CSV table of C-alpha atoms in Angstrom, one decimal:
chain,number,residue,atom,x,y,z
A,1,MET,CA,6.5,-21.3,-18.8
A,2,ASP,CA,9.3,-20.3,-21.2
A,3,GLN,CA,10.0,-17.0,-19.3
A,4,ALA,CA,10.9,-18.7,-16.0
A,5,ALA,CA,14.6,-18.7,-16.5
A,6,ASP,CA,14.6,-15.1,-17.8
A,7,LEU,CA,12.6,-14.0,-14.8
A,8,LEU,CA,14.9,-15.9,-12.3
A,9,ARG,CA,18.0,-14.2,-14.0
A,10,ALA,CA,16.5,-10.8,-14.0
A,11,LYS,CA,16.0,-11.0,-10.2
A,12,GLY,CA,19.5,-12.4,-9.7
A,13,LEU,CA,18.3,-15.9,-8.6
A,14,ARG,CA,19.8,-19.1,-9.9
A,15,ASN,CA,17.9,-20.7,-12.6
A,16,THR,CA,17.1,-24.1,-10.9
A,17,ALA,CA,14.7,-26.7,-12.0
A,18,GLN,CA,12.9,-26.4,-8.6
A,19,ARG,CA,12.3,-22.7,-9.2
A,20,ARG,CA,11.2,-23.2,-12.8
A,21,ALA,CA,8.7,-25.9,-11.6
A,22,VAL,CA,7.1,-23.7,-9.1
A,23,LEU,CA,6.8,-20.8,-11.5
A,24,THR,CA,5.4,-23.1,-14.1
A,25,ALA,CA,3.0,-24.7,-11.7
A,26,LEU,CA,1.6,-21.1,-10.9
A,27,HIS,CA,1.2,-20.1,-14.4
A,28,GLY,CA,-2.6,-20.0,-15.2
A,29,HIS,CA,-3.4,-20.9,-11.5
A,30,ALA,CA,-3.6,-17.7,-9.6
A,31,HIS,CA,-4.0,-18.0,-5.8
A,32,SER,CA,-2.6,-21.5,-5.4
A,33,THR,CA,-2.0,-22.9,-2.0
A,34,ALA,CA,1.3,-24.8,-1.4
A,35,ALA,CA,-0.8,-28.1,-1.3
A,36,GLU,CA,-2.2,-27.4,-4.7
A,37,LEU,CA,1.3,-26.6,-6.0
A,38,GLU,CA,2.5,-29.7,-4.5
A,39,ARG,CA,0.0,-31.8,-6.3
A,40,ARG,CA,0.5,-29.9,-9.6
A,41,ILE,CA,4.3,-30.5,-9.4
A,42,GLY,CA,3.9,-34.1,-8.2
A,43,ILE,CA,5.8,-33.9,-5.1
A,44,GLY,CA,5.9,-37.3,-3.4
A,45,THR,CA,5.1,-39.1,-6.6
A,46,ALA,CA,7.4,-40.6,-9.2
A,47,GLY,CA,7.0,-37.5,-11.3
A,48,ALA,CA,8.8,-35.4,-8.6
A,49,ALA,CA,12.1,-36.7,-9.7
A,50,SER,CA,12.0,-34.5,-12.7
A,51,SER,CA,11.9,-31.3,-10.5
A,52,GLY,CA,13.8,-32.8,-7.6
A,53,LEU,CA,11.6,-30.9,-5.2
A,54,SER,CA,10.6,-32.0,-1.7
A,55,ARG,CA,7.8,-30.5,0.4
A,56,GLN,CA,10.4,-28.5,2.4
A,57,GLY,CA,12.1,-27.6,-0.8
A,58,LEU,CA,8.8,-26.2,-2.1
A,59,TYR,CA,8.4,-23.9,0.9
A,60,ASN,CA,12.0,-22.8,0.6
A,61,VAL,CA,11.4,-22.0,-3.2
A,62,LEU,CA,8.1,-20.2,-2.5
A,63,ASP,CA,10.0,-18.0,0.3
A,64,ASP,CA,12.8,-17.2,-2.3
A,65,LEU,CA,10.4,-16.3,-5.0
A,66,THR,CA,8.2,-14.2,-2.7
A,67,ARG,CA,11.3,-12.3,-1.3
A,68,ALA,CA,12.6,-11.6,-4.8
A,69,GLU,CA,9.1,-10.3,-5.8
A,70,LEU,CA,8.6,-12.9,-8.6
A,71,ILE,CA,5.5,-14.2,-6.8
A,72,ARG,CA,3.0,-12.6,-4.2
A,73,CYS,CA,1.7,-14.3,-1.1
A,74,ILE,CA,-1.7,-13.5,0.2
A,75,GLU,CA,-3.2,-14.8,3.4
A,76,PRO,CA,-6.9,-14.3,3.5
A,77,ALA,CA,-8.3,-14.9,7.0
A,78,GLY,CA,-9.2,-18.6,7.6
A,79,SER,CA,-7.4,-19.7,4.5
A,80,PRO,CA,-3.9,-21.1,3.9
A,81,ALA,CA,-1.3,-18.8,2.3
A,82,ARG,CA,-1.9,-18.5,-1.4
A,83,TYR,CA,0.6,-17.6,-4.2
A,84,GLU,CA,0.2,-15.7,-7.4
A,85,LEU,CA,2.4,-14.5,-10.3
A,86,ARG,CA,0.8,-11.0,-10.5
A,87,VAL,CA,3.3,-8.8,-8.8
A,88,GLY,CA,4.3,-5.2,-9.3
A,89,ASP,CA,0.9,-3.7,-9.4
A,90,ASN,CA,-1.5,-2.4,-6.9
A,91,HIS,CA,-4.4,-4.9,-6.9
A,92,HIS,CA,-6.7,-6.4,-4.2
A,93,HIS,CA,-8.8,-9.5,-3.7
A,94,LEU,CA,-12.5,-10.7,-3.5
A,95,VAL,CA,-13.0,-13.7,-1.5
A,96,CYS,CA,-16.1,-15.9,-1.5
A,97,ARG,CA,-17.3,-16.9,2.0
A,98,GLY,CA,-19.1,-19.9,0.5
A,99,CYS,CA,-16.5,-21.7,-1.8
A,100,GLY,CA,-13.4,-19.7,-1.1
A,101,ARG,CA,-12.9,-18.6,-4.7
A,102,ILE,CA,-10.6,-15.6,-5.0
A,103,GLU,CA,-10.7,-12.9,-7.7
A,104,ASP,CA,-8.2,-10.1,-8.5
A,105,VAL,CA,-9.7,-6.6,-8.2
A,106,ASP,CA,-7.6,-3.6,-9.7
A,107,CYS,CA,-7.1,-0.7,-7.4
A,108,SER,CA,-9.6,2.2,-8.2
A,109,VAL,CA,-7.0,4.8,-7.1
A,110,GLY,CA,-4.2,3.4,-9.1
A,111,ARG,CA,-1.3,4.6,-6.8
A,112,VAL,CA,0.2,3.0,-3.8
A,113,PRO,CA,-1.2,2.8,-1.2
A,114,CYS,CA,-4.8,2.6,-2.1
A,115,LEU,CA,-5.8,3.9,1.3
A,116,ASP,CA,-4.1,6.6,3.5
A,117,PRO,CA,-4.1,6.0,7.3
A,118,THR,CA,-5.4,8.8,9.4
A,119,GLU,CA,-2.0,8.9,11.2
A,120,TYR,CA,1.3,7.8,9.9
A,121,LYS,CA,3.1,7.5,13.4
A,122,GLY,CA,6.4,7.9,11.7
A,123,TYR,CA,6.0,5.1,9.1
A,124,THR,CA,6.6,5.4,5.5
A,125,VAL,CA,3.5,3.5,4.1
A,126,ASP,CA,4.1,1.7,0.8
A,127,GLU,CA,1.1,-0.7,0.7
A,128,ALA,CA,-2.4,-1.2,1.8
A,129,GLU,CA,-3.9,-4.7,1.6
A,130,ILE,CA,-7.6,-4.7,0.9
A,131,THR,CA,-9.7,-7.9,0.9
A,132,TRP,CA,-13.4,-7.7,0.2
A,133,TRP,CA,-15.5,-10.8,1.4
A,134,GLY,CA,-18.9,-11.8,0.2
A,135,LEU,CA,-20.6,-14.6,-2.0
A,136,CYS,CA,-19.6,-15.3,-5.5
A,137,ALA,CA,-22.7,-15.4,-8.0
A,138,ARG,CA,-22.8,-19.2,-7.9
A,139,CYS,CA,-22.8,-19.4,-4.1
A,140,ALA,CA,-25.3,-16.5,-3.7
A,141,GLU,CA,-27.6,-18.3,-6.2
A,142,ASP,CA,-27.2,-21.6,-4.3
A,143,SER,CA,-27.9,-20.0,-0.9
A,144,ALA,CA,-31.1,-18.3,-2.3
A,145,SER,CA,-32.4,-21.7,-3.5
A,146,VAL,CA,-32.0,-23.2,0.0
């Protein structure tokens, strides 16, 4: 991902091989787990030498990039944390109970937060996280044929 260095600089982060490796590994692979990123980057293999990234280093980079709002971390119930490059908008997620596939869903309201609580109790609310659960078309078809 050619834009990785520019994104890092724009957020005031050092442009390191490790951070670029994680951003590149996420490109085109929304909702990746740390384990998936680890395999994609090649941590623990001979290919890892090019990124210089260890398992702990991966978690440190994920934390840094999340805090800098270059990536977003979601944690669907019963699933490991997942990371995506889609940040800065107000979108939500559909999760398949069968295969675990996750899809992005744009907010129908368009403004943050998508929902307003009945009571604010002194909080300034800036986000509402919505996750819809169900079966994707393939899993629904598979369960109907059983």
